[in-house]
mmCIF file of C-alpha atoms in Angstrom:
data_model
loop_
_atom_site.group_PDB
_atom_site.id
_atom_site.type_symbol
_atom_site.label_atom_id
_atom_site.label_comp_id
_atom_site.label_asym_id
_atom_site.label_seq_id
_atom_site.Cartn_x
_atom_site.Cartn_y
_atom_site.Cartn_z
ATOM 1 C CA MET A 1070 -29.055 -17.761 47.263
ATOM 2 C CA LYS A 1071 -27.144 -20.592 46.182
ATOM 3 C CA VAL A 1072 -25.419 -20.201 43.001
ATOM 4 C CA VAL A 1073 -24.382 -23.893 41.364
ATOM 5 C CA LEU A 1074 -20.549 -22.938 39.750
ATOM 6 C CA ARG A 1075 -19.495 -25.797 36.426
ATOM 7 C CA HIS A 1076 -16.055 -26.811 36.000
ATOM 8 C CA PRO A 1077 -16.581 -28.117 38.802
ATOM 9 C CA THR A 1078 -19.583 -28.652 39.909
ATOM 10 C CA ARG A 1079 -19.960 -26.567 42.669
ATOM 11 C CA GLU A 1080 -22.610 -24.779 45.157
ATOM 12 C CA VAL A 1081 -21.822 -21.752 47.034
ATOM 13 C CA GLU A 1082 -23.886 -19.054 48.603
ATOM 14 C CA VAL A 1083 -24.592 -15.486 47.438
ATOM 15 C CA ASP A 1084 -26.086 -12.885 50.021
ATOM 16 C CA GLY A 1085 -27.132 -9.774 49.712
ATOM 17 C CA LEU A 1086 -27.766 -8.799 45.834
ATOM 18 C CA SER A 1087 -31.538 -9.262 43.979
ATOM 19 C CA THR A 1088 -30.121 -9.437 40.720
ATOM 20 C CA VAL A 1089 -28.210 -11.472 38.253
ATOM 21 C CA SER A 1090 -25.961 -8.684 36.866
ATOM 22 C CA SER A 1091 -24.914 -7.954 41.109
ATOM 23 C CA VAL A 1092 -24.474 -11.896 41.325
ATOM 24 C CA LEU A 1093 -21.926 -11.752 38.181
ATOM 25 C CA LYS A 1094 -20.575 -8.837 39.478
ATOM 26 C CA ARG A 1095 -19.111 -10.489 42.764
ATOM 27 C CA LEU A 1096 -18.723 -13.650 41.600
ATOM 28 C CA ASP A 1097 -16.287 -11.204 38.706
ATOM 29 C CA ILE A 1098 -17.572 -13.102 35.329
ATOM 30 C CA LEU A 1099 -18.064 -11.587 32.268
ATOM 31 C CA PRO A 1100 -21.796 -11.791 31.550
ATOM 32 C CA ASP A 1101 -21.548 -13.278 28.056
ATOM 33 C CA THR A 1102 -19.328 -15.930 29.221
ATOM 34 C CA VAL A 1103 -21.989 -17.867 31.100
ATOM 35 C CA LEU A 1104 -26.275 -18.862 30.077
ATOM 36 C CA VAL A 1105 -27.551 -18.160 33.919
ATOM 37 C CA ILE A 1106 -30.852 -20.438 33.887
ATOM 38 C CA ARG A 1107 -33.299 -20.577 37.018
ATOM 39 C CA ASN A 1108 -35.542 -23.947 37.077
ATOM 40 C CA GLY A 1109 -34.619 -24.311 33.052
ATOM 41 C CA GLU A 1110 -35.480 -21.036 32.245
ATOM 42 C CA LEU A 1111 -32.795 -17.992 30.532
ATOM 43 C CA LEU A 1112 -32.357 -15.054 32.841
ATOM 44 C CA MET A 1113 -31.553 -11.922 31.550
ATOM 45 C CA SER A 1114 -29.402 -9.614 33.586
ATOM 46 C CA SER A 1115 -31.841 -7.257 34.926
ATOM 47 C CA GLU A 1116 -33.929 -9.971 36.707
ATOM 48 C CA HIS A 1117 -35.083 -9.733 40.414
ATOM 49 C CA LEU A 1118 -33.411 -12.513 41.765
ATOM 50 C CA GLU A 1119 -35.393 -14.057 45.802
ATOM 51 C CA PRO A 1120 -32.712 -15.078 47.862
ATOM 52 C CA ASP A 1121 -34.600 -19.018 48.052
ATOM 53 C CA ASP A 1122 -33.445 -18.951 45.312
ATOM 54 C CA VAL A 1123 -31.936 -21.787 43.431
ATOM 55 C CA ILE A 1124 -29.646 -20.222 39.778
ATOM 56 C CA GLU A 1125 -26.681 -22.209 37.672
ATOM 57 C CA LEU A 1126 -24.283 -20.122 36.073
ATOM 58 C CA ARG A 1127 -23.366 -22.447 33.255
ATOM 59 C CA PRO A 1128 -20.228 -21.654 31.509
ATOM 60 C CA VAL A 1129 -20.498 -21.564 27.502
ATOM 61 C CA ILE A 1130 -16.447 -21.430 26.370
ATOM 62 C CA SER A 1131 -15.311 -25.161 25.660
ATOM 63 C CA GLY A 1132 -11.381 -26.527 24.432
ATOM 64 C CA GLY A 1133 -12.985 -27.650 21.064
ATOM 65 C CA MET X 218 -36.238 -5.943 28.264
ATOM 66 C CA LYS X 219 -38.617 -7.270 25.325
ATOM 67 C CA CYS X 220 -37.860 -9.257 22.385
ATOM 68 C CA ARG X 221 -37.168 -7.567 19.335
ATOM 69 C CA VAL X 222 -39.865 -8.801 17.241
ATOM 70 C CA CYS X 223 -42.845 -10.012 19.418
ATOM 71 C CA LYS X 224 -42.407 -7.518 22.803
ATOM 72 C CA GLY X 225 -42.760 -10.618 24.990
ATOM 73 C CA LYS X 226 -40.542 -11.034 27.847
ATOM 74 C CA ALA X 227 -36.771 -12.048 26.889
ATOM 75 C CA ALA X 228 -34.909 -15.021 27.531
ATOM 76 C CA ILE X 229 -31.517 -13.303 25.791
ATOM 77 C CA LYS X 230 -30.107 -10.642 25.148
ATOM 78 C CA ILE X 231 -27.309 -10.356 21.973
ATOM 79 C CA ARG X 232 -25.011 -7.698 22.234
ATOM 80 C CA ARG X 233 -23.667 -7.253 19.530
ATOM 81 C CA HIS X 234 -26.875 -7.097 17.605
ATOM 82 C CA ASN X 235 -27.805 -5.118 20.086
ATOM 83 C CA ALA X 236 -31.221 -6.944 20.058
ATOM 84 C CA ALA X 237 -33.003 -9.454 22.936
ATOM 85 C CA PHE X 238 -35.560 -12.024 21.986
ATOM 86 C CA CYS X 239 -37.818 -14.228 23.574
ATOM 87 C CA PRO X 240 -38.020 -18.139 23.035
ATOM 88 C CA GLU X 241 -39.718 -18.582 19.752
ATOM 89 C CA HIS X 242 -38.249 -15.964 18.370
ATOM 90 C CA PHE X 243 -34.367 -16.434 19.965
ATOM 91 C CA THR X 244 -34.577 -20.181 17.522
ATOM 92 C CA GLU X 245 -35.673 -18.382 14.590
ATOM 93 C CA HIS X 246 -32.397 -15.707 15.169
ATOM 94 C CA ALA X 247 -30.629 -18.287 15.253
ATOM 95 C CA ILE X 248 -31.932 -20.621 12.311
ATOM 96 C CA ARG X 249 -31.888 -17.147 10.035
ATOM 97 C CA GLN X 250 -27.840 -17.328 11.091
ATOM 98 C CA VAL X 251 -27.218 -20.858 10.259
ATOM 99 C CA GLU X 252 -29.316 -20.689 6.624
ATOM 100 C CA LYS X 253 -27.649 -16.901 6.069
ATOM 101 C CA ALA X 254 -24.117 -18.591 6.441
ATOM 102 C CA ILE X 255 -24.976 -21.751 4.090
ATOM 103 C CA LYS X 256 -26.295 -18.989 1.762
ATOM 104 C CA ASP X 257 -23.085 -16.620 1.908
ATOM 105 C CA PHE X 258 -20.168 -18.961 1.491
ATOM 106 C CA ASP X 259 -22.115 -21.509 -0.929
ATOM 107 C CA MET X 260 -21.533 -23.809 1.814
ATOM 108 C CA ILE X 261 -24.173 -26.446 0.487
ATOM 109 C CA LYS X 262 -25.341 -27.890 -2.411
ATOM 110 C CA PRO X 263 -28.902 -29.032 -4.037
ATOM 111 C CA GLY X 264 -28.263 -33.348 -2.773
ATOM 112 C CA ASP X 265 -24.973 -33.046 -1.177
ATOM 113 C CA ARG X 266 -24.702 -35.975 1.378
ATOM 114 C CA LEU X 267 -24.079 -34.856 4.573
ATOM 115 C CA LEU X 268 -21.699 -35.965 7.183
ATOM 116 C CA LEU X 269 -21.491 -33.950 10.722
ATOM 117 C CA GLY X 270 -18.611 -34.381 13.841
ATOM 118 C CA VAL X 271 -21.131 -35.110 16.738
ATOM 119 C CA SER X 272 -19.428 -34.365 19.953
ATOM 120 C CA GLY X 273 -22.250 -34.106 22.904
ATOM 121 C CA GLY X 274 -21.328 -30.574 23.034
ATOM 122 C CA LYS X 275 -23.431 -27.415 22.663
ATOM 123 C CA ASP X 276 -21.995 -26.657 19.098
ATOM 124 C CA SER X 277 -23.155 -30.085 17.256
ATOM 125 C CA LEU X 278 -25.510 -31.077 18.473
ATOM 126 C CA ALA X 279 -27.393 -27.376 17.866
ATOM 127 C CA LEU X 280 -26.154 -27.213 14.452
ATOM 128 C CA TRP X 281 -26.935 -30.858 14.101
ATOM 129 C CA ASP X 282 -31.065 -30.135 15.244
ATOM 130 C CA ILE X 283 -30.500 -26.864 13.268
ATOM 131 C CA LEU X 284 -29.540 -28.214 9.674
ATOM 132 C CA THR X 285 -32.332 -31.283 10.426
ATOM 133 C CA LYS X 286 -35.157 -28.591 10.916
ATOM 134 C CA LEU X 287 -33.497 -26.307 7.523
ATOM 135 C CA GLY X 288 -35.091 -29.458 5.234
ATOM 136 C CA TYR X 289 -31.219 -30.554 5.302
ATOM 137 C CA GLY X 290 -30.553 -34.288 5.772
ATOM 138 C CA VAL X 291 -27.444 -34.815 7.834
ATOM 139 C CA ASP X 292 -25.744 -37.967 9.506
ATOM 140 C CA GLY X 293 -22.961 -37.527 12.457
ATOM 141 C CA VAL X 294 -20.805 -39.228 13.242
ATOM 142 C CA TYR X 295 -18.936 -39.727 16.737
ATOM 143 C CA LEU X 296 -15.547 -40.257 17.782
ATOM 144 C CA GLU X 297 -14.800 -42.376 21.073
ATOM 145 C CA LEU X 298 -11.861 -41.066 22.185
ATOM 146 C CA GLY X 299 -11.109 -42.935 25.479
ATOM 147 C CA ILE X 300 -11.705 -39.873 27.999
ATOM 148 C CA GLY X 301 -11.969 -40.704 31.338
ATOM 149 C CA GLY X 302 -13.271 -37.840 34.143
ATOM 150 C CA VAL X 303 -13.496 -36.399 37.243
ATOM 151 C CA ASP X 304 -14.447 -38.455 40.486
ATOM 152 C CA ASP X 305 -17.182 -41.030 38.669
ATOM 153 C CA HIS X 306 -18.176 -38.514 35.023
ATOM 154 C CA ALA X 307 -16.697 -40.864 32.620
ATOM 155 C CA TYR X 308 -16.725 -38.197 30.109
ATOM 156 C CA SER X 309 -16.223 -39.156 26.314
ATOM 157 C CA ASP X 310 -19.055 -42.339 27.498
ATOM 158 C CA VAL X 311 -21.760 -38.876 28.625
ATOM 159 C CA SER X 312 -20.660 -37.283 25.756
ATOM 160 C CA ARG X 313 -21.776 -40.412 23.221
ATOM 161 C CA ARG X 314 -24.506 -40.994 25.809
ATOM 162 C CA TYR X 315 -26.368 -37.378 24.724
ATOM 163 C CA CYS X 316 -25.309 -37.820 20.363
ATOM 164 C CA GLU X 317 -26.729 -41.318 20.830
ATOM 165 C CA THR X 318 -30.169 -40.017 22.680
ATOM 166 C CA PHE X 319 -30.450 -36.831 20.449
ATOM 167 C CA ALA X 320 -30.365 -39.239 17.087
ATOM 168 C CA SER X 321 -32.985 -42.039 18.277
ATOM 169 C CA ASN X 322 -35.042 -39.114 19.482
ATOM 170 C CA ARG X 323 -35.135 -37.612 15.919
ATOM 171 C CA GLY X 324 -34.632 -40.675 14.213
ATOM 172 C CA LEU X 325 -31.143 -39.583 12.856
ATOM 173 C CA LYS X 326 -28.097 -42.231 11.162
ATOM 174 C CA LEU X 327 -25.472 -42.107 14.131
ATOM 175 C CA GLU X 328 -21.766 -43.565 13.257
ATOM 176 C CA ILE X 329 -19.589 -44.289 16.060
ATOM 177 C CA VAL X 330 -16.151 -44.506 15.435
ATOM 178 C CA ASP X 331 -13.928 -45.815 18.758
ATOM 179 C CA LEU X 332 -10.604 -45.067 18.335
ATOM 180 C CA SER X 333 -9.396 -47.408 20.571
ATOM 181 C CA THR X 334 -11.465 -50.628 18.835
ATOM 182 C CA ARG X 335 -10.025 -49.107 15.838
ATOM 183 C CA TYR X 336 -6.596 -48.022 15.904
ATOM 184 C CA GLY X 337 -5.214 -49.512 19.450
ATOM 185 C CA PHE X 338 -5.212 -46.503 21.507
ATOM 186 C CA THR X 339 -7.149 -43.639 23.151
ATOM 187 C CA ILE X 340 -6.021 -40.351 23.169
ATOM 188 C CA PRO X 341 -4.863 -40.389 27.542
ATOM 189 C CA GLU X 342 -2.912 -42.947 25.702
ATOM 190 C CA ALA X 343 -1.379 -41.284 22.789
ATOM 191 C CA ALA X 344 -0.634 -38.058 24.652
ATOM 192 C CA THR X 345 1.143 -39.828 27.703
ATOM 193 C CA GLN X 346 2.897 -41.854 24.938
ATOM 194 C CA THR X 347 4.235 -38.688 22.815
ATOM 195 C CA LYS X 348 4.466 -36.382 26.397
ATOM 196 C CA ARG X 349 2.431 -34.464 23.455
ATOM 197 C CA VAL X 350 -0.408 -31.639 24.393
ATOM 198 C CA PRO X 351 -4.023 -33.878 24.563
ATOM 199 C CA CYS X 352 -5.051 -31.603 21.894
ATOM 200 C CA SER X 353 -2.523 -31.812 20.007
ATOM 201 C CA VAL X 354 -3.140 -35.770 19.182
ATOM 202 C CA CYS X 355 -7.299 -35.118 19.881
ATOM 203 C CA GLY X 356 -7.287 -32.523 16.717
ATOM 204 C CA LEU X 357 -5.468 -35.075 14.603
ATOM 205 C CA SER X 358 -7.496 -38.012 14.973
ATOM 206 C CA LYS X 359 -10.283 -35.944 15.020
ATOM 207 C CA ARG X 360 -9.227 -34.342 11.637
ATOM 208 C CA TYR X 361 -7.798 -37.661 10.035
ATOM 209 C CA ILE X 362 -10.686 -39.940 10.964
ATOM 210 C CA LEU X 363 -13.423 -37.791 10.601
ATOM 211 C CA ASN X 364 -12.103 -37.302 6.664
ATOM 212 C CA GLN X 365 -11.807 -41.127 6.124
ATOM 213 C CA ALA X 366 -15.111 -41.628 7.959
ATOM 214 C CA ALA X 367 -16.641 -39.370 5.245
ATOM 215 C CA LEU X 368 -15.017 -41.007 2.201
ATOM 216 C CA ASP X 369 -15.310 -44.327 3.674
ATOM 217 C CA GLY X 370 -19.516 -42.892 3.047
ATOM 218 C CA LYS X 371 -18.886 -41.558 -0.014
ATOM 219 C CA TYR X 372 -19.781 -37.379 1.643
ATOM 220 C CA ASP X 373 -19.846 -34.710 -0.727
ATOM 221 C CA ALA X 374 -18.790 -32.515 2.874
ATOM 222 C CA LEU X 375 -18.152 -32.923 6.054
ATOM 223 C CA VAL X 376 -19.677 -30.550 9.185
ATOM 224 C CA MET X 377 -18.611 -28.987 11.486
ATOM 225 C CA GLY X 378 -19.324 -27.323 14.680
ATOM 226 C CA HIS X 379 -17.159 -24.840 14.997
ATOM 227 C CA ASN X 380 -18.567 -21.532 16.026
ATOM 228 C CA LEU X 381 -18.130 -17.895 15.934
ATOM 229 C CA ASP X 382 -15.604 -17.826 18.931
ATOM 230 C CA ASP X 383 -13.813 -21.198 17.673
ATOM 231 C CA GLU X 384 -12.756 -19.422 14.656
ATOM 232 C CA ALA X 385 -11.748 -15.962 16.017
ATOM 233 C CA ALA X 386 -9.488 -17.672 18.876
ATOM 234 C CA THR X 387 -7.577 -19.630 15.692
ATOM 235 C CA LEU X 388 -6.660 -16.313 13.572
ATOM 236 C CA MET X 389 -6.475 -14.642 17.021
ATOM 237 C CA GLY X 390 -3.751 -16.944 18.090
ATOM 238 C CA ASN X 391 -2.319 -17.473 14.250
ATOM 239 C CA VAL X 392 -2.351 -13.696 13.782
ATOM 240 C CA LEU X 393 -0.466 -13.240 16.789
ATOM 241 C CA GLN X 394 2.179 -15.852 15.572
ATOM 242 C CA TRP X 395 2.159 -14.557 12.192
ATOM 243 C CA ASN X 396 1.313 -17.932 11.224
ATOM 244 C CA THR X 397 0.940 -17.284 7.243
ATOM 245 C CA GLU X 398 0.650 -20.425 5.872
ATOM 246 C CA TYR X 399 -2.505 -21.597 8.455
ATOM 247 C CA ILE X 400 -3.993 -18.320 8.147
ATOM 248 C CA GLY X 401 -4.143 -18.838 5.087
ATOM 249 C CA ARG X 402 -5.804 -21.799 5.011
ATOM 250 C CA GLN X 403 -8.833 -20.541 7.172
ATOM 251 C CA HIS X 404 -12.585 -20.172 6.062
ATOM 252 C CA PRO X 405 -15.683 -21.875 6.541
ATOM 253 C CA VAL X 406 -15.038 -23.409 3.421
ATOM 254 C CA LEU X 407 -12.672 -25.466 2.793
ATOM 255 C CA SER X 408 -12.165 -27.332 -0.594
ATOM 256 C CA ALA X 409 -11.911 -31.288 -1.701
ATOM 257 C CA SER X 410 -8.629 -32.518 -2.847
ATOM 258 C CA LYS X 411 -8.380 -34.632 -5.907
ATOM 259 C CA ASP X 412 -5.623 -36.080 -2.727
ATOM 260 C CA GLY X 413 -8.571 -36.826 -1.063
ATOM 261 C CA LEU X 414 -9.731 -34.690 1.530
ATOM 262 C CA ILE X 415 -12.965 -34.385 1.585
ATOM 263 C CA ARG X 416 -14.960 -30.408 1.942
ATOM 264 C CA LYS X 417 -15.644 -29.165 4.955
ATOM 265 C CA VAL X 418 -18.348 -26.745 5.974
ATOM 266 C CA LYS X 419 -18.483 -24.362 9.162
ATOM 267 C CA PRO X 420 -22.632 -23.446 8.936
ATOM 268 C CA LEU X 421 -22.144 -21.819 13.029
ATOM 269 C CA ILE X 422 -19.988 -18.828 11.977
ATOM 270 C CA ARG X 423 -22.250 -16.410 12.684
ATOM 271 C CA LEU X 424 -23.624 -17.946 16.154
ATOM 272 C CA ALA X 425 -20.999 -17.061 19.266
ATOM 273 C CA GLU X 426 -20.556 -20.304 21.530
ATOM 274 C CA ARG X 427 -23.012 -18.305 23.929
ATOM 275 C CA GLU X 428 -26.082 -18.630 21.536
ATOM 276 C CA THR X 429 -25.725 -22.821 20.070
ATOM 277 C CA ALA X 430 -25.460 -22.962 24.428
ATOM 278 C CA ALA X 431 -29.420 -20.941 24.891
ATOM 279 C CA TYR X 432 -30.119 -22.883 22.040
ATOM 280 C CA CYS X 433 -30.002 -26.255 23.626
ATOM 281 C CA VAL X 434 -30.995 -25.131 26.950
ATOM 282 C CA LEU X 435 -34.391 -23.089 24.669
ATOM 283 C CA ASN X 436 -34.985 -26.400 22.627
ATOM 284 C CA GLY X 437 -35.367 -28.794 25.411
ATOM 285 C CA ILE X 438 -31.535 -30.658 23.640
ATOM 286 C CA ASP X 439 -29.472 -31.779 26.882
ATOM 287 C CA TYR X 440 -25.566 -31.632 26.297
ATOM 288 C CA GLU X 441 -22.367 -32.250 28.040
ATOM 289 C CA VAL X 442 -22.074 -29.353 29.423
ATOM 290 C CA GLU X 443 -18.398 -29.991 31.929
ATOM 291 C CA GLU X 444 -15.237 -29.530 29.768
ATOM 292 C CA CYS X 445 -12.850 -32.276 28.563
ATOM 293 C CA PRO X 446 -10.733 -32.831 32.262
ATOM 294 C CA MET X 447 -7.544 -32.940 29.437
ATOM 295 C CA VAL X 448 -8.108 -29.586 28.240
ATOM 296 C CA GLU X 449 -4.730 -28.230 30.427
ATOM 297 C CA GLY X 450 -3.039 -26.532 28.390
ATOM 298 C CA ASN X 451 -5.182 -25.790 25.280
ATOM 299 C CA THR X 452 -4.286 -22.314 24.017
ATOM 300 C CA GLY X 453 -7.920 -22.115 22.430
ATOM 301 C CA ILE X 454 -9.434 -20.781 25.476
ATOM 302 C CA LYS X 455 -6.501 -18.561 26.475
ATOM 303 C CA MET X 456 -7.727 -16.776 23.823
ATOM 304 C CA LYS X 457 -11.464 -16.921 23.986
ATOM 305 C CA GLU X 458 -10.880 -15.627 27.528
ATOM 306 C CA TRP X 459 -8.896 -12.458 25.932
ATOM 307 C CA LEU X 460 -11.089 -11.975 23.446
ATOM 308 C CA ASN X 461 -14.572 -12.737 25.347
ATOM 309 C CA GLU X 462 -12.775 -9.378 27.550
ATOM 310 C CA LEU X 463 -12.220 -7.474 24.934
ATOM 311 C CA GLU X 464 -15.931 -8.033 23.556
ATOM 312 C CA ASP X 465 -16.816 -6.970 26.941
ATOM 313 C CA ARG X 466 -15.740 -3.460 26.028
ATOM 314 C CA ALA X 467 -16.863 -2.981 22.857
ATOM 315 C CA PRO X 468 -19.348 -5.456 21.680
ATOM 316 C CA GLY X 469 -18.861 -6.950 18.100
ATOM 317 C CA ALA X 470 -15.353 -7.363 18.027
ATOM 318 C CA LYS X 471 -15.455 -11.043 17.628
ATOM 319 C CA HIS X 472 -17.659 -10.676 14.474
ATOM 320 C CA ARG X 473 -15.229 -6.835 13.425
ATOM 321 C CA PHE X 474 -12.334 -9.325 13.392
ATOM 322 C CA LEU X 475 -13.370 -12.510 12.390
ATOM 323 C CA PHE X 476 -15.350 -11.565 9.657
ATOM 324 C CA GLY X 477 -13.089 -7.856 8.753
ATOM 325 C CA TYR X 478 -10.582 -11.342 8.130
ATOM 326 C CA LEU X 479 -12.810 -13.133 5.609
ATOM 327 C CA GLU X 480 -14.393 -10.233 3.735
ATOM 328 C CA ARG X 481 -11.920 -7.858 3.166
ATOM 329 C CA VAL X 482 -8.309 -9.767 4.257
ATOM 330 C CA SER X 483 -8.099 -13.665 3.209
ATOM 331 C CA ASP X 484 -7.255 -13.112 0.004
ATOM 332 C CA ARG X 485 -3.977 -11.127 0.805
ATOM 333 C CA PHE X 486 -2.732 -13.927 2.890
ATOM 334 C CA ALA X 487 -3.794 -17.032 0.175
ATOM 335 C CA THR X 488 -1.359 -19.431 -0.437
ATOM 336 C CA GLU X 489 -0.845 -21.687 -2.950
ATOM 337 C CA GLN X 490 -1.285 -24.832 -0.717
ATOM 338 C CA PRO X 491 1.191 -27.387 -0.278
ATOM 339 C CA GLU X 492 1.836 -30.419 -2.700
ATOM 340 C CA LEU X 493 0.282 -32.957 -1.328
ATOM 341 C CA THR X 494 1.071 -37.002 -1.810
ATOM 342 C CA ILE X 495 -0.371 -40.553 -1.006
ATOM 343 C CA CYS X 496 0.394 -41.916 2.256
ATOM 344 C CA GLN X 497 2.044 -45.455 1.952
ATOM 345 C CA SER X 498 0.800 -46.879 4.957
ATOM 346 C CA CYS X 499 -3.691 -45.686 3.842
ATOM 347 C CA GLY X 500 -3.499 -43.942 1.042
ATOM 348 C CA GLN X 501 -4.867 -40.554 2.731
ATOM 349 C CA PRO X 502 -3.569 -37.059 1.701
ATOM 350 C CA THR X 503 -0.203 -35.921 2.856
ATOM 351 C CA THR X 504 2.450 -33.875 2.430
ATOM 352 C CA GLY X 505 5.147 -36.773 3.781
ATOM 353 C CA ALA X 506 5.508 -40.328 2.840
ATOM 354 C CA THR X 507 3.872 -41.273 5.515
ATOM 355 C CA CYS X 508 0.706 -38.823 7.145
ATOM 356 C CA ALA X 509 1.311 -37.975 10.489
ATOM 357 C CA PHE X 510 -1.952 -39.730 11.943
ATOM 358 C CA CYS X 511 -0.501 -43.206 10.773
ATOM 359 C CA ARG X 512 3.381 -41.836 12.492
ATOM 360 C CA LEU X 513 0.980 -41.969 15.446
ATOM 361 C CA GLU X 514 -0.330 -45.500 15.640
ATOM 362 C CA ILE X 515 3.137 -47.052 13.948
ATOM 363 C CA ARG X 516 4.833 -45.281 17.430
ATOM 364 C CA MET X 517 1.951 -45.991 18.975
ATOM 365 C CA LYS X 518 2.196 -50.336 18.511
ATOM 366 C CA SER X 519 5.891 -49.612 18.971
#
């Protein structure tokens, strides 16, 4: 699947994983530091993903 | 996982509350948290005229939306800092447009203060000339100009979008250095002073920044997602990263750290505020003859 990362905006391919939590673990991202968005909807960690999904991992930490 | 309220499909889990919510009930939850913060800390009095500092980011726009839904009349002020960006993303321009779109869609009043037009310099120029970390000159400029905007508009309080993570990170930074004077001043309500400091309130103190971001996504509020390109060297972000690692192992740690301080410890750090005088240049309160912002302005003109 395609994963959109931010700061700066870029895309990476992640294969062989089927849940949000497994993607976050593979990319070494703490779940509470991002929103996971697919087609404008928020996804929970347990959400099932398809190989052709495009998901955005949007960081929520800001410098103020 | 199901929504705690309606048992429908949940969109977000909040681990420190051990609860998940669907979009509708998460929105209700977020609004209730702001309402509770306002009530618990007696932030806003009936009839208060409120000015909100808006940046185009998730926190200030979520707060403007929530306060409006709660029935408060709140005007916004955006400070144009003159920060460019990476590639074709002009950070300050894009941020301002998010504020303008939000305000015009809802018929809200937004004042734009342009640092360059009014004071003759931008944040990148000030950081370069003074050799200070950009966040330092930016923070100084924001505090001064937002206070001045609130005084000029005869507002009763300046509302700021600092969230739970912001306040916990500030507290942690000051505790690690034992900056007791700064620790003693940290509170979600900073009283007005007779010398010209406007009352400042922080109604987002019970919401984490992931929740304000989720509020925006779930309520169709577009905001500046990119980080400020001048953020390098910001120690607050490092504090947030450490606190997030702690929170991951012990959900609720950030809330307990901040609210434990506010409810049980802050009195012990309360100190007399330093004697303020009037800046000989601009008339705003200061501890010296000329305030730090006027000294910056003079240096930028030299």
